[in-house]
Tab-separated table of C-alpha atoms in Angstrom:
chain	number	residue	atom	x	y	z
A	178	MET	CA	-19.342	-22.366	23.155
A	179	TYR	CA	-22.078	-21.657	21.872
A	180	ARG	CA	-24.588	-23.844	24.904
A	181	GLU	CA	-21.840	-22.105	27.514
A	182	ILE	CA	-22.618	-18.045	25.874
A	183	LYS	CA	-26.239	-18.817	25.475
A	184	GLU	CA	-26.610	-19.968	29.556
A	185	LEU	CA	-24.139	-16.664	30.262
A	186	LEU	CA	-26.290	-14.345	29.256
A	187	ALA	CA	-29.508	-16.204	30.239
A	188	SER	CA	-28.685	-13.523	32.971
A	189	PRO	CA	-30.445	-10.553	33.035
A	190	ARG	CA	-28.067	-9.014	35.109
A	191	LEU	CA	-25.538	-9.521	32.767
A	192	ALA	CA	-24.915	-6.002	30.485
A	193	VAL	CA	-21.533	-7.907	28.452
A	194	LEU	CA	-20.338	-11.079	27.941
A	195	THR	CA	-16.737	-10.878	25.472
A	196	THR	CA	-14.716	-13.921	24.077
A	197	LEU	CA	-10.790	-14.139	24.045
A	198	PHE	CA	-9.477	-15.961	21.138
A	199	ASP	CA	-6.301	-16.404	18.673
A	200	TYR	CA	-7.877	-15.568	15.385
A	201	TYR	CA	-4.403	-17.414	14.568
A	202	GLY	CA	-5.715	-20.739	14.149
A	203	PHE	CA	-9.879	-20.566	14.554
A	204	PRO	CA	-11.806	-23.249	13.692
A	205	SER	CA	-12.635	-23.818	10.352
A	206	ASP	CA	-15.731	-24.377	10.689
A	207	ALA	CA	-16.715	-21.001	12.915
A	208	PRO	CA	-19.178	-18.507	11.903
A	209	GLY	CA	-17.912	-16.541	8.988
A	210	MET	CA	-14.530	-18.543	8.868
A	211	ALA	CA	-15.828	-20.065	5.479
A	212	THR	CA	-17.337	-16.216	3.698
A	213	ARG	CA	-14.262	-14.271	5.241
A	214	PRO	CA	-13.364	-11.341	2.704
A	215	ALA	CA	-10.447	-11.408	0.621
A	216	GLY	CA	-8.053	-8.366	2.029
A	217	THR	CA	-7.019	-7.197	5.246
A	218	ALA	CA	-6.702	-9.241	7.670
A	219	THR	CA	-8.456	-7.293	10.436
A	220	GLY	CA	-11.212	-6.944	7.706
A	221	LYS	CA	-11.410	-11.101	7.828
A	222	VAL	CA	-11.323	-10.742	11.679
A	223	GLU	CA	-14.292	-7.967	11.973
A	224	HIS	CA	-16.147	-10.058	9.685
A	225	VAL	CA	-15.765	-12.970	11.927
A	226	GLU	CA	-16.568	-10.960	14.845
A	227	GLU	CA	-19.562	-9.702	13.297
A	228	ALA	CA	-20.674	-13.539	12.395
A	229	LEU	CA	-20.227	-14.724	15.785
A	230	ARG	CA	-22.558	-11.700	16.974
A	231	THR	CA	-24.999	-12.889	14.742
A	232	ALA	CA	-24.900	-16.178	15.360
A	233	VAL	CA	-25.560	-15.680	18.861
A	234	GLY	CA	-27.978	-12.950	18.182
A	235	ASP	CA	-27.765	-10.777	21.598
A	236	HIS	CA	-26.546	-7.313	21.997
A	237	ARG	CA	-24.190	-8.385	24.786
A	238	PHE	CA	-22.118	-10.198	23.691
A	239	VAL	CA	-18.617	-8.741	22.236
A	240	PRO	CA	-16.397	-11.791	20.608
A	241	HIS	CA	-13.024	-10.520	20.309
A	242	LEU	CA	-10.271	-11.985	18.292
A	243	VAL	CA	-6.880	-11.561	19.006
A	244	GLN	CA	-5.547	-10.365	15.410
A	245	HIS	CA	-3.146	-12.425	15.039
A	246	GLU	CA	-2.183	-14.547	18.324
A	247	LEU	CA	-1.804	-13.325	21.642
A	248	GLU	CA	1.966	-12.589	21.576
A	249	SER	CA	0.660	-9.304	19.263
A	250	TRP	CA	0.668	-7.991	22.588
A	251	VAL	CA	3.333	-8.624	23.689
A	252	PHE	CA	4.719	-7.047	20.428
A	253	ALA	CA	3.249	-4.245	21.917
A	254	ALA	CA	5.173	-4.761	25.289
A	255	GLY	CA	8.394	-5.115	23.154
A	256	ASP	CA	10.531	-2.868	25.486
A	257	GLN	CA	8.951	-3.885	28.584
A	258	LEU	CA	10.191	-7.558	27.444
A	259	ALA	CA	13.925	-6.276	26.692
A	260	LEU	CA	13.743	-5.117	29.772
A	261	LEU	CA	12.509	-8.168	31.791
A	262	ARG	CA	15.076	-10.073	29.813
A	263	ASP	CA	17.714	-7.589	29.965
A	264	ASP	CA	18.545	-7.587	26.641
A	265	PRO	CA	18.017	-4.572	24.426
A	266	ALA	CA	18.343	-6.188	21.103
A	267	ILE	CA	14.497	-7.968	21.502
A	268	ALA	CA	13.351	-4.645	21.491
A	269	GLU	CA	14.923	-3.563	18.595
A	270	ARG	CA	14.290	-7.020	16.559
A	271	ILE	CA	10.179	-6.270	17.326
A	272	GLU	CA	10.034	-2.669	16.497
A	273	GLN	CA	11.131	-3.482	13.414
A	274	ASP	CA	8.472	-6.344	12.690
A	275	CYS	CA	5.814	-3.884	13.747
A	276	ALA	CA	7.010	-1.072	12.362
A	277	GLU	CA	7.208	-3.889	8.689
A	278	ALA	CA	3.823	-5.230	9.423
A	279	GLY	CA	2.324	-1.473	10.475
A	280	GLY	CA	1.748	-2.760	14.116
A	281	PRO	CA	1.726	-5.516	16.808
A	282	GLU	CA	-1.421	-6.526	15.551
A	283	LEU	CA	-0.305	-7.172	12.102
A	284	VAL	CA	2.802	-9.277	12.498
A	285	ASN	CA	2.575	-11.914	9.993
A	286	ASP	CA	1.144	-14.954	10.701
A	287	ASP	CA	2.302	-16.811	8.708
A	288	PRO	CA	3.165	-20.418	10.524
A	289	LYS	CA	6.993	-19.959	10.578
A	290	ASN	CA	6.451	-15.551	11.225
A	291	ALA	CA	3.508	-15.645	13.452
A	292	PRO	CA	4.766	-14.053	16.743
A	293	SER	CA	4.928	-16.217	18.996
A	294	LYS	CA	7.443	-18.798	16.627
A	295	ARG	CA	9.470	-15.156	16.407
A	296	LEU	CA	9.663	-14.457	19.865
A	297	ALA	CA	10.456	-18.026	20.124
A	298	ARG	CA	13.530	-16.920	17.949
A	299	TYR	CA	14.072	-14.065	19.860
A	300	CYS	CA	14.546	-15.154	23.743
A	301	PRO	CA	15.953	-18.535	23.731
A	302	ASP	CA	13.411	-20.044	26.568
A	303	TYR	CA	10.790	-17.718	26.719
A	304	VAL	CA	8.053	-18.483	28.817
A	305	LYS	CA	5.182	-17.925	27.174
A	306	THR	CA	2.867	-17.901	29.816
A	307	LEU	CA	5.126	-16.196	32.363
A	308	GLU	CA	7.372	-13.246	30.691
A	309	GLY	CA	4.157	-12.675	27.830
A	310	PRO	CA	1.812	-11.241	30.647
A	311	LEU	CA	4.494	-9.807	32.497
A	312	ALA	CA	5.810	-7.624	29.787
A	313	ILE	CA	1.832	-6.925	28.666
A	314	ALA	CA	1.105	-5.988	32.964
A	315	ASP	CA	4.334	-3.394	33.137
A	316	LEU	CA	3.426	-1.741	29.642
A	317	GLY	CA	-0.470	-1.651	31.217
A	318	ILE	CA	-3.400	-1.168	29.526
A	319	GLU	CA	-3.056	2.090	27.414
A	320	GLY	CA	-0.328	1.023	25.987
A	321	PRO	CA	-1.784	-1.826	24.245
A	322	LYS	CA	-4.864	0.464	23.427
A	323	ALA	CA	-2.262	2.491	21.857
A	324	LYS	CA	0.170	0.280	19.538
A	325	CYS	CA	-3.478	-1.944	19.187
A	326	PRO	CA	-6.664	-0.599	17.192
A	327	HIS	CA	-8.220	-3.486	17.293
A	328	PHE	CA	-7.838	-4.361	20.731
A	329	ALA	CA	-9.070	-0.668	21.745
A	330	ALA	CA	-11.933	-1.346	19.493
A	331	TRP	CA	-13.204	-3.884	21.608
A	332	LEU	CA	-12.386	-2.254	24.547
A	333	ALA	CA	-13.977	0.497	23.841
A	334	ALA	CA	-16.482	-1.817	22.364
A	335	ILE	CA	-17.598	-3.737	26.353
A	336	ASP	CA	-17.251	0.207	27.264
A	337	ALA	CA	-20.129	1.104	25.690
A	338	ARG	CA	-22.498	-1.575	27.256
A	339	ILE	CA	-21.622	-1.446	30.980
């Protein structure tokens, strides 16, 4: 990964380079993973992102780890997924999970309760590569920005470099 990042950053015309990885299951040998602080998931993710930024050493590099999975953005689009599947109960379950966790980005990353596992339980035959992106697209960019502070901070960091 570092070789590719360095190759891309070799271009003087490049204003910004970012990543989009799930924090859940991120490689344990990646910078910052072994030194994550105790505390919140957000604090851990931000620590690893800063370690990645430092390891690359270029101000144009804005690493982003989705907290906890990309499906957290589908949780932000729970109403849209419920409409897509014509099942209002989905939105109710997702809204309850988000309220209990403190927001879509904070829904439990326990292997049995990760956002993707919850969606699989709530939506039989859920097609994550189709239904998730459709629900997020229906919500629009402002929806996840309003509901997902880490996502909003990532976009702000990119905007600041453009």
